[in-house]
Coordinates of C-alpha atoms in Angstrom, one line a residue:
Chain A
M11 CA -70.6 -123.7 -90.8
K12 CA -70.2 -121.0 -93.5
P13 CA -71.8 -117.6 -92.8
R14 CA -74.2 -118.2 -95.7
H15 CA -75.3 -121.5 -94.3
K16 CA -75.7 -120.0 -90.9
R17 CA -77.9 -117.2 -92.3
F18 CA -79.9 -119.8 -94.2
A19 CA -80.5 -121.8 -91.0
L20 CA -81.5 -118.6 -89.2
V21 CA -84.0 -117.7 -92.0
A22 CA -85.4 -121.3 -92.1
G23 CA -85.8 -121.3 -88.3
G24 CA -87.5 -117.9 -88.4
V25 CA -89.9 -119.1 -91.1
A26 CA -90.7 -122.2 -89.2
A27 CA -91.4 -120.2 -86.0
L28 CA -93.6 -117.9 -88.0
C29 CA -95.6 -120.7 -89.5
I30 CA -96.3 -122.1 -86.0
A31 CA -97.4 -118.6 -84.9
A32 CA -99.6 -118.2 -88.0
A33 CA -101.2 -121.5 -87.3
L34 CA -102.0 -120.4 -83.8
I35 CA -103.3 -117.1 -85.0
L36 CA -105.5 -118.8 -87.6
N37 CA -106.9 -121.1 -84.9
A38 CA -107.8 -118.1 -82.8
F39 CA -109.2 -116.4 -85.9
N40 CA -111.3 -119.4 -86.7
S41 CA -113.1 -119.3 -83.3
N42 CA -113.5 -115.5 -83.1
L43 CA -113.6 -114.1 -86.5
V44 CA -117.1 -115.2 -87.4
F45 CA -118.7 -112.6 -89.5
F46 CA -122.2 -114.0 -89.2
Y47 CA -124.1 -116.9 -87.7
S48 CA -126.5 -119.1 -89.7
P49 CA -130.0 -119.7 -88.3
T50 CA -129.0 -123.3 -87.5
Q51 CA -126.1 -122.0 -85.3
V52 CA -128.5 -119.5 -83.7
A53 CA -130.9 -122.3 -82.9
A54 CA -128.1 -124.3 -81.4
H55 CA -127.3 -121.3 -79.1
E56 CA -123.9 -120.8 -80.7
A57 CA -124.5 -117.1 -81.3
P58 CA -123.7 -114.7 -78.4
A59 CA -126.8 -114.1 -76.2
G60 CA -127.8 -110.7 -75.0
R61 CA -125.6 -108.7 -77.3
S62 CA -125.6 -107.7 -81.0
F63 CA -124.4 -110.1 -83.6
R64 CA -125.0 -110.9 -87.3
I65 CA -127.1 -113.5 -88.9
G66 CA -126.6 -114.6 -92.5
G67 CA -128.7 -116.8 -94.8
M68 CA -131.2 -116.5 -97.6
V69 CA -134.3 -114.3 -97.7
E70 CA -137.1 -116.8 -97.8
S71 CA -139.1 -116.5 -101.0
G72 CA -142.5 -114.8 -100.3
S73 CA -141.6 -113.8 -96.8
L74 CA -140.9 -110.1 -97.4
Q75 CA -143.6 -107.8 -96.1
R76 CA -143.8 -104.1 -95.5
Q77 CA -145.4 -103.4 -92.1
P78 CA -148.5 -101.0 -91.9
D79 CA -146.3 -98.2 -90.7
G80 CA -144.6 -98.1 -94.1
V81 CA -141.0 -98.0 -92.9
T82 CA -140.6 -101.3 -91.2
V83 CA -140.0 -104.5 -93.2
R84 CA -140.3 -108.0 -92.1
F85 CA -138.7 -111.0 -93.7
V86 CA -137.5 -114.5 -92.8
V87 CA -133.8 -115.5 -93.0
T88 CA -133.3 -119.2 -93.6
D89 CA -130.5 -121.6 -94.3
T90 CA -133.1 -124.2 -95.4
A91 CA -132.8 -126.1 -92.1
K92 CA -133.8 -123.4 -89.7
S93 CA -135.2 -119.9 -90.1
I94 CA -135.5 -116.6 -88.1
P95 CA -138.0 -113.8 -88.6
V96 CA -136.3 -110.4 -88.9
L97 CA -137.7 -106.9 -88.4
Y98 CA -135.9 -103.9 -89.9
E99 CA -136.5 -100.2 -90.2
G100 CA -134.4 -98.5 -92.9
I101 CA -133.2 -98.6 -96.5
L102 CA -132.6 -102.0 -98.0
P103 CA -129.5 -102.4 -100.4
D104 CA -130.2 -102.7 -104.1
L105 CA -129.3 -106.4 -104.2
F106 CA -131.6 -107.3 -101.4
K107 CA -134.0 -109.8 -102.9
E108 CA -136.1 -112.8 -101.9
G109 CA -134.2 -116.0 -102.5
K110 CA -130.8 -114.1 -102.3
G111 CA -128.2 -113.9 -99.6
V112 CA -128.5 -111.5 -96.7
V113 CA -126.5 -110.5 -93.6
A114 CA -128.3 -108.7 -90.9
E115 CA -126.8 -107.2 -87.8
G116 CA -128.9 -106.7 -84.6
K117 CA -130.3 -108.5 -81.5
L118 CA -132.4 -111.5 -81.0
E119 CA -135.3 -110.6 -78.8
G120 CA -137.0 -112.9 -76.3
D121 CA -139.9 -113.4 -78.7
G122 CA -137.5 -115.1 -81.2
V123 CA -137.7 -112.1 -83.6
F124 CA -134.4 -110.6 -84.8
R125 CA -134.4 -106.8 -84.6
A126 CA -131.9 -105.7 -87.2
S127 CA -130.1 -102.4 -87.1
Q128 CA -128.3 -102.9 -90.5
V129 CA -129.2 -105.2 -93.4
L130 CA -126.5 -106.0 -96.0
A131 CA -127.0 -108.0 -99.3
K132 CA -124.6 -110.9 -99.8
H133 CA -124.4 -111.6 -103.5
D134 CA -122.8 -114.6 -105.2
E135 CA -119.8 -114.7 -107.6
N136 CA -121.8 -115.3 -110.7
Y137 CA -121.8 -112.7 -113.4
M138 CA -123.9 -113.0 -116.6
P139 CA -126.2 -111.0 -118.8
P140 CA -129.9 -110.9 -117.9
E141 CA -130.8 -113.2 -120.9
A142 CA -128.4 -115.9 -119.7
A143 CA -129.7 -115.6 -116.2
S144 CA -133.3 -116.1 -117.3
A145 CA -132.2 -119.1 -119.4
V146 CA -130.5 -120.6 -116.4
E147 CA -133.6 -120.1 -114.3
K148 CA -135.8 -121.7 -117.0
A149 CA -133.5 -124.7 -117.2
Q150 CA -133.6 -125.1 -113.4
K151 CA -137.3 -124.9 -113.4
A152 CA -137.6 -127.4 -116.2
E153 CA -135.3 -129.8 -114.2
Q154 CA -137.4 -129.4 -111.1
E155 CA -140.5 -129.9 -113.1
S156 CA -139.2 -133.1 -114.6
Q157 CA -138.1 -134.4 -111.2
R158 CA -141.6 -133.7 -109.9
T159 CA -143.2 -135.5 -112.8
L160 CA -140.8 -138.4 -112.2
V161 CA -141.9 -138.5 -108.5
L162 CA -145.5 -138.3 -109.6
D163 CA -145.0 -141.1 -112.1
K164 CA -143.4 -143.2 -109.4
S165 CA -146.2 -142.6 -106.9
A166 CA -148.8 -143.3 -109.6
A167 CA -147.0 -146.5 -110.5
R168 CA -146.9 -147.5 -106.8
G169 CA -150.5 -146.6 -106.5
A170 CA -151.2 -148.9 -109.4
E171 CA -149.2 -151.7 -107.8
N172 CA -151.1 -151.4 -104.6
K173 CA -154.4 -151.8 -106.3
P174 CA -155.5 -155.4 -106.5
Chain B
M21 CA -72.1 -122.8 -120.7
S22 CA -71.3 -119.4 -122.1
F23 CA -74.4 -117.8 -120.6
N24 CA -74.0 -116.7 -117.1
W25 CA -77.3 -116.6 -115.2
F26 CA -75.8 -114.4 -112.6
R27 CA -74.7 -111.8 -115.1
Y28 CA -78.0 -109.9 -114.8
S29 CA -78.0 -110.1 -111.0
S30 CA -75.4 -107.4 -110.8
P31 CA -76.8 -103.8 -110.7
Q32 CA -74.3 -102.7 -113.3
T33 CA -75.7 -105.1 -116.0
F34 CA -79.3 -104.9 -114.9
Y35 CA -79.5 -101.1 -115.0
P36 CA -79.2 -100.8 -118.9
L37 CA -81.3 -104.0 -119.3
A38 CA -84.1 -102.5 -117.3
G39 CA -83.9 -99.4 -119.3
R40 CA -84.3 -101.4 -122.5
L41 CA -87.1 -103.5 -121.2
A42 CA -89.2 -100.8 -119.6
P43 CA -90.6 -99.1 -122.8
F44 CA -92.1 -102.4 -124.0
F45 CA -93.9 -102.9 -120.8
W46 CA -95.2 -99.2 -120.8
I47 CA -96.5 -99.8 -124.3
A48 CA -98.1 -103.1 -123.4
A49 CA -99.7 -101.5 -120.4
V50 CA -101.3 -98.7 -122.4
A51 CA -102.4 -101.0 -125.2
L52 CA -103.9 -103.6 -123.0
T53 CA -105.6 -101.0 -120.8
I54 CA -107.3 -99.5 -123.9
A55 CA -108.4 -103.0 -125.1
G56 CA -109.6 -104.0 -121.6
L57 CA -111.6 -100.9 -121.1
Y58 CA -113.1 -101.2 -124.6
I59 CA -114.2 -104.8 -123.8
G60 CA -115.3 -103.9 -120.3
F61 CA -117.5 -101.0 -121.3
F62 CA -118.6 -101.7 -124.8
V63 CA -118.6 -105.5 -125.3
A64 CA -119.4 -107.0 -121.9
P65 CA -123.1 -107.0 -121.2
T66 CA -124.9 -105.6 -118.1
D67 CA -125.0 -108.1 -115.2
F68 CA -128.4 -109.7 -114.3
Q69 CA -128.3 -108.8 -110.6
Q70 CA -125.9 -105.9 -110.2
G71 CA -126.6 -103.9 -113.3
D72 CA -123.7 -101.8 -114.4
S73 CA -122.1 -101.5 -111.0
Y74 CA -120.4 -104.8 -111.6
R75 CA -118.1 -103.1 -114.1
I76 CA -115.9 -102.1 -111.2
I77 CA -114.7 -105.7 -111.3
F78 CA -112.5 -104.8 -114.3
I79 CA -110.1 -102.9 -112.1
H80 CA -111.0 -104.3 -108.7
V81 CA -110.0 -107.9 -109.3
P82 CA -106.8 -107.1 -111.3
A83 CA -105.7 -104.7 -108.5
A84 CA -106.5 -107.2 -105.8
W85 CA -104.7 -110.1 -107.6
M86 CA -101.6 -107.9 -108.2
S87 CA -101.6 -106.7 -104.6
M88 CA -101.2 -110.3 -103.4
F89 CA -98.9 -111.4 -106.2
I90 CA -96.5 -108.4 -105.9
Y91 CA -96.2 -109.1 -102.2
V92 CA -95.1 -112.7 -102.7
V93 CA -92.6 -111.6 -105.4
M94 CA -91.3 -108.7 -103.1
A95 CA -90.9 -111.1 -100.2
G96 CA -89.1 -113.6 -102.5
W97 CA -86.6 -110.9 -103.6
A98 CA -86.2 -109.7 -100.0
A99 CA -85.5 -113.3 -98.9
A100 CA -83.0 -113.8 -101.7
G101 CA -81.2 -110.7 -100.6
L102 CA -81.1 -112.0 -97.1
I103 CA -79.9 -115.5 -98.0
F104 CA -77.5 -114.8 -100.9
N105 CA -76.6 -111.3 -99.9
T106 CA -77.1 -110.1 -103.5
R107 CA -77.5 -106.3 -103.8
L108 CA -79.9 -106.3 -106.7
S109 CA -82.4 -108.5 -104.9
S110 CA -83.0 -106.1 -102.1
M111 CA -83.3 -103.2 -104.6
M112 CA -86.0 -105.1 -106.5
A113 CA -87.9 -105.7 -103.3
N114 CA -87.8 -101.9 -102.6
A115 CA -88.8 -101.1 -106.1
L116 CA -91.9 -103.4 -105.9
A117 CA -93.2 -102.2 -102.5
P118 CA -94.8 -98.8 -103.5
T119 CA -96.5 -100.4 -106.6
G120 CA -97.8 -103.2 -104.4
A121 CA -99.1 -100.7 -101.8
L122 CA -100.8 -98.7 -104.6
M123 CA -102.5 -101.9 -105.9
T124 CA -103.8 -102.7 -102.4
A125 CA -105.1 -99.2 -102.0
I126 CA -106.9 -99.4 -105.4
A127 CA -108.4 -102.8 -104.4
L128 CA -109.7 -101.3 -101.2
W129 CA -111.0 -98.1 -102.8
T130 CA -112.8 -99.8 -105.7
G131 CA -114.1 -102.4 -103.3
A132 CA -115.7 -99.7 -101.1
L133 CA -117.3 -98.1 -104.2
W134 CA -118.6 -101.5 -105.3
G135 CA -119.8 -102.6 -101.9
R136 CA -121.8 -99.4 -101.2
P137 CA -124.4 -99.9 -104.0
T138 CA -124.4 -103.8 -103.9
W139 CA -124.0 -104.9 -100.3
G140 CA -125.3 -101.6 -98.8
T141 CA -122.0 -100.7 -97.0
W142 CA -118.6 -99.1 -97.8
W143 CA -116.8 -101.3 -95.4
V144 CA -117.3 -104.3 -93.1
W145 CA -114.7 -106.0 -90.8
D146 CA -115.1 -109.4 -92.4
A147 CA -112.1 -111.7 -92.9
R148 CA -111.5 -110.8 -96.6
L149 CA -111.6 -107.0 -96.2
T150 CA -109.7 -107.0 -92.9
S151 CA -106.8 -109.2 -94.2
E152 CA -106.5 -107.0 -97.4
L153 CA -106.2 -104.0 -95.1
I154 CA -103.5 -105.8 -93.1
L155 CA -101.7 -106.3 -96.5
L156 CA -101.7 -102.5 -97.0
F157 CA -100.2 -102.1 -93.5
L158 CA -97.5 -104.6 -94.3
Y159 CA -96.5 -102.7 -97.5
V160 CA -96.4 -99.4 -95.6
G161 CA -94.6 -101.1 -92.7
F162 CA -92.0 -102.5 -95.1
M163 CA -91.3 -99.1 -96.7
A164 CA -91.3 -97.3 -93.3
L165 CA -88.9 -99.8 -91.7
H166 CA -86.5 -99.6 -94.6
A167 CA -86.6 -95.8 -94.6
S168 CA -86.1 -95.6 -90.8
I169 CA -82.7 -97.4 -90.8
D170 CA -79.8 -95.3 -92.2
D171 CA -77.4 -98.1 -93.2
P172 CA -79.0 -99.5 -96.4
R173 CA -77.7 -103.1 -95.8
R174 CA -79.1 -103.3 -92.3
A175 CA -82.3 -101.7 -93.6
D176 CA -82.6 -104.4 -96.3
K177 CA -82.2 -107.1 -93.6
A178 CA -84.7 -105.8 -91.2
A179 CA -87.3 -105.0 -93.9
A180 CA -86.7 -108.5 -95.5
I181 CA -87.6 -110.2 -92.2
L182 CA -90.9 -108.1 -92.0
A183 CA -91.7 -109.0 -95.6
I184 CA -91.1 -112.7 -95.1
V185 CA -93.3 -112.7 -91.9
G186 CA -96.1 -111.0 -93.8
V187 CA -96.3 -113.7 -96.5
V188 CA -98.6 -115.7 -94.2
N189 CA -101.2 -113.0 -94.8
V190 CA -101.4 -113.7 -98.5
P191 CA -103.1 -117.2 -98.3
I192 CA -105.2 -115.8 -95.5
I193 CA -106.6 -113.2 -97.9
Y194 CA -107.0 -115.6 -100.7
F195 CA -108.8 -118.4 -98.8
S196 CA -110.6 -116.1 -96.3
V197 CA -113.8 -116.4 -98.3
K198 CA -113.6 -120.2 -98.0
W199 CA -112.4 -120.6 -94.5
W200 CA -114.8 -118.2 -92.8
N201 CA -118.2 -116.7 -93.2
T202 CA -117.6 -113.4 -95.0
L203 CA -119.8 -110.8 -96.6
H204 CA -117.4 -110.9 -99.6
Q205 CA -118.4 -113.4 -102.2
G206 CA -116.2 -116.3 -103.3
S207 CA -113.9 -116.3 -106.3
S208 CA -115.4 -116.1 -109.8
V209 CA -112.2 -117.5 -111.3
S210 CA -110.4 -120.4 -109.8
I211 CA -108.1 -123.1 -111.1
T212 CA -110.3 -126.0 -109.8
R213 CA -113.5 -125.2 -111.7
A214 CA -114.9 -123.3 -114.7
P215 CA -115.2 -119.6 -114.2
S216 CA -118.7 -118.4 -113.2
M217 CA -118.7 -115.4 -115.5
A218 CA -120.0 -114.7 -119.0
S219 CA -117.2 -115.1 -121.5
T220 CA -116.9 -111.5 -122.6
M221 CA -116.9 -110.3 -119.0
L222 CA -114.2 -112.8 -118.2
L223 CA -112.2 -111.7 -121.3
G224 CA -112.4 -108.1 -120.3
M225 CA -111.2 -108.9 -116.8
L226 CA -108.3 -111.0 -118.0
V227 CA -107.1 -108.4 -120.4
M228 CA -107.1 -105.9 -117.6
V229 CA -105.2 -108.3 -115.4
F230 CA -102.4 -108.4 -118.1
A231 CA -102.6 -104.6 -118.4
F232 CA -102.0 -104.4 -114.6
W233 CA -99.1 -106.9 -114.9
A234 CA -97.4 -104.9 -117.6
Y235 CA -98.0 -101.6 -115.6
S236 CA -96.5 -103.1 -112.4
I237 CA -93.4 -104.5 -114.3
A238 CA -92.9 -101.2 -116.1
T239 CA -93.1 -99.1 -112.9
A240 CA -90.9 -101.5 -110.9
L241 CA -88.2 -101.5 -113.6
T242 CA -88.2 -97.7 -113.8
R243 CA -88.1 -97.4 -110.0
V244 CA -85.3 -99.9 -109.6
R245 CA -83.2 -97.9 -112.0
G246 CA -83.4 -94.9 -109.8
I247 CA -82.7 -97.0 -106.7
I248 CA -79.6 -98.6 -108.4
L249 CA -78.2 -95.2 -109.2
E250 CA -78.7 -94.0 -105.7
R251 CA -77.1 -97.0 -104.0
E252 CA -74.3 -97.6 -106.5
R253 CA -73.3 -93.9 -106.5
H254 CA -69.7 -94.8 -105.6
A255 CA -69.3 -97.4 -108.2
A256 CA -67.0 -96.7 -111.2
W257 CA -69.7 -97.5 -113.8
V258 CA -72.1 -94.9 -112.3
A259 CA -69.3 -92.4 -112.4
Q260 CA -68.8 -93.2 -116.0
L261 CA -72.5 -92.9 -116.7
G262 CA -72.4 -89.5 -115.0
T263 CA -69.8 -88.2 -117.5
E264 CA -71.8 -89.2 -120.5
Chain C
M25 CA -123.3 -102.4 -127.4
Q26 CA -125.9 -101.5 -124.8
W27 CA -125.6 -97.7 -124.6
G28 CA -128.2 -95.7 -126.5
S29 CA -126.5 -92.4 -125.8
V30 CA -123.5 -90.7 -124.2
G31 CA -125.8 -89.7 -121.3
E32 CA -126.7 -93.4 -120.7
F33 CA -123.1 -94.3 -120.8
I34 CA -122.2 -91.7 -118.2
A35 CA -125.2 -92.7 -116.0
M36 CA -124.1 -96.4 -115.9
G37 CA -127.6 -97.5 -115.1
G38 CA -127.7 -95.2 -112.1
Y39 CA -124.3 -96.4 -110.8
G40 CA -122.2 -93.7 -112.5
R41 CA -120.9 -92.1 -109.3
Y42 CA -119.5 -95.5 -108.1
V43 CA -118.2 -96.7 -111.4
W44 CA -116.5 -93.5 -112.4
G45 CA -115.3 -92.8 -108.9
A46 CA -113.6 -96.2 -109.0
F47 CA -112.1 -95.9 -112.5
G48 CA -111.2 -92.2 -112.1
V49 CA -109.3 -92.5 -108.8
T50 CA -107.5 -95.7 -110.0
F51 CA -106.2 -94.1 -113.2
A52 CA -105.3 -90.9 -111.4
L53 CA -103.3 -92.8 -108.9
M54 CA -101.6 -94.8 -111.6
A55 CA -100.7 -91.7 -113.6
G56 CA -99.4 -90.1 -110.4
E57 CA -97.1 -93.1 -109.8
V58 CA -95.8 -93.1 -113.4
V59 CA -94.9 -89.4 -113.1
T60 CA -93.2 -90.1 -109.7
V61 CA -91.1 -93.0 -110.9
V62 CA -89.9 -91.3 -114.1
K63 CA -89.1 -88.1 -112.1
A64 CA -87.3 -90.0 -109.4
H65 CA -85.1 -91.8 -112.0
R66 CA -84.2 -88.5 -113.7
A67 CA -83.4 -86.9 -110.3
S68 CA -81.2 -89.9 -109.4
L69 CA -79.4 -89.6 -112.7
R70 CA -78.8 -85.9 -112.0
R71 CA -77.5 -86.6 -108.5
A72 CA -75.2 -89.2 -109.9
R73 CA -73.7 -86.7 -112.4
L74 CA -73.3 -84.1 -109.6
F75 CA -71.6 -86.6 -107.4
T76 CA -69.2 -87.6 -110.1
K77 CA -68.3 -84.0 -110.8
R78 CA -67.9 -82.9 -107.2
G79 CA -67.0 -86.2 -105.6
D80 CA -69.1 -85.6 -102.4
D81 CA -72.4 -86.9 -101.2
R82 CA -74.5 -83.7 -101.5

């Protein structure tokens, strides 16, 4: 074996060993490096009990309320399947909005309410001017509307069929 | 068959070539930066959710892409130096490391300044941010390891192994937002689907990406010329250069 | 163009500190790197000349 080939074999062997190590590290990462838990995961008791962790999801539309004391806010974090009520005392980030992503750190109390010590906004990767955003919103609303009328039409038709 | 591909892999021929190429990349870097900043600040509209804070994207994304890309190229040169024992390869790896580290630092710094107003925090230990910080440590480790070994050839070998090991971190950074729950959002630009950005915003970002490319090439070429002179000091051609 | 005045441009819709902090530090760092690499190359060239003249490693 020429020295160059020998070196190549050494490098190739090293890389292979590293790939295996990386795969193992990734595997460990995967089970430990969870930045936040979804409400569904919390409901399934996957989140650590009795200590602080993060929940992530969407702020349910219409759920944001300021408590009578003026500093505490209450909102519901949902992943559409399950939801968790959250209480938080402090300043909310600029991008915190109903219907948008949120990550809250805190503890789940026995009453099922999550007492947050920090609330972070999780935004999406879409960037567009406000006019485009409102156009997209309109289009989505129109689509939902048409789907609803479709459903209504169908049920009306069914109703008509059922009539003798 | 008159053109020899290995001609430019010798430091002696590459030194003047790098000197001739560098000015073009300096000019391109300046021109593209001016164009990119113009588009970014005067043509691209305000974002619907983030207001004008999103304009940090015009340097954050180019710096973050370059930080990963330079690492892969650096590790490639280092590996070539290890396998083929070519002197220039290791010098190229050494010339790229400081620029890569700078790009990583810029990505982290601009990310912090962007995260504070939008997410509500300068820093979180999520997979994306943590793996990018590890990239900075890899660059610094590569430079420190190389500097700590006196014999340059041995230093090249040791640093090359570290560089090759560190390559696994690059896909981790890139795919972290897909593989795990992170606070950091997904990619706006990907090869598998249409970009989720308004076209002028995207254009400004891409122009800045090319500006950062040109800048990185120009700095690496200039730095490698210095490294070549230092390490080929005993060669006859450097001596001849010295008498000019 | 969405800026009515220079003041508006500097304010960046209230995000001025963050935007200019990001761009300012980035270009300062880059300018610093440019100066460093150009100086380093010149210094190497000088050392190479000295080395040729004296024939030692200092």
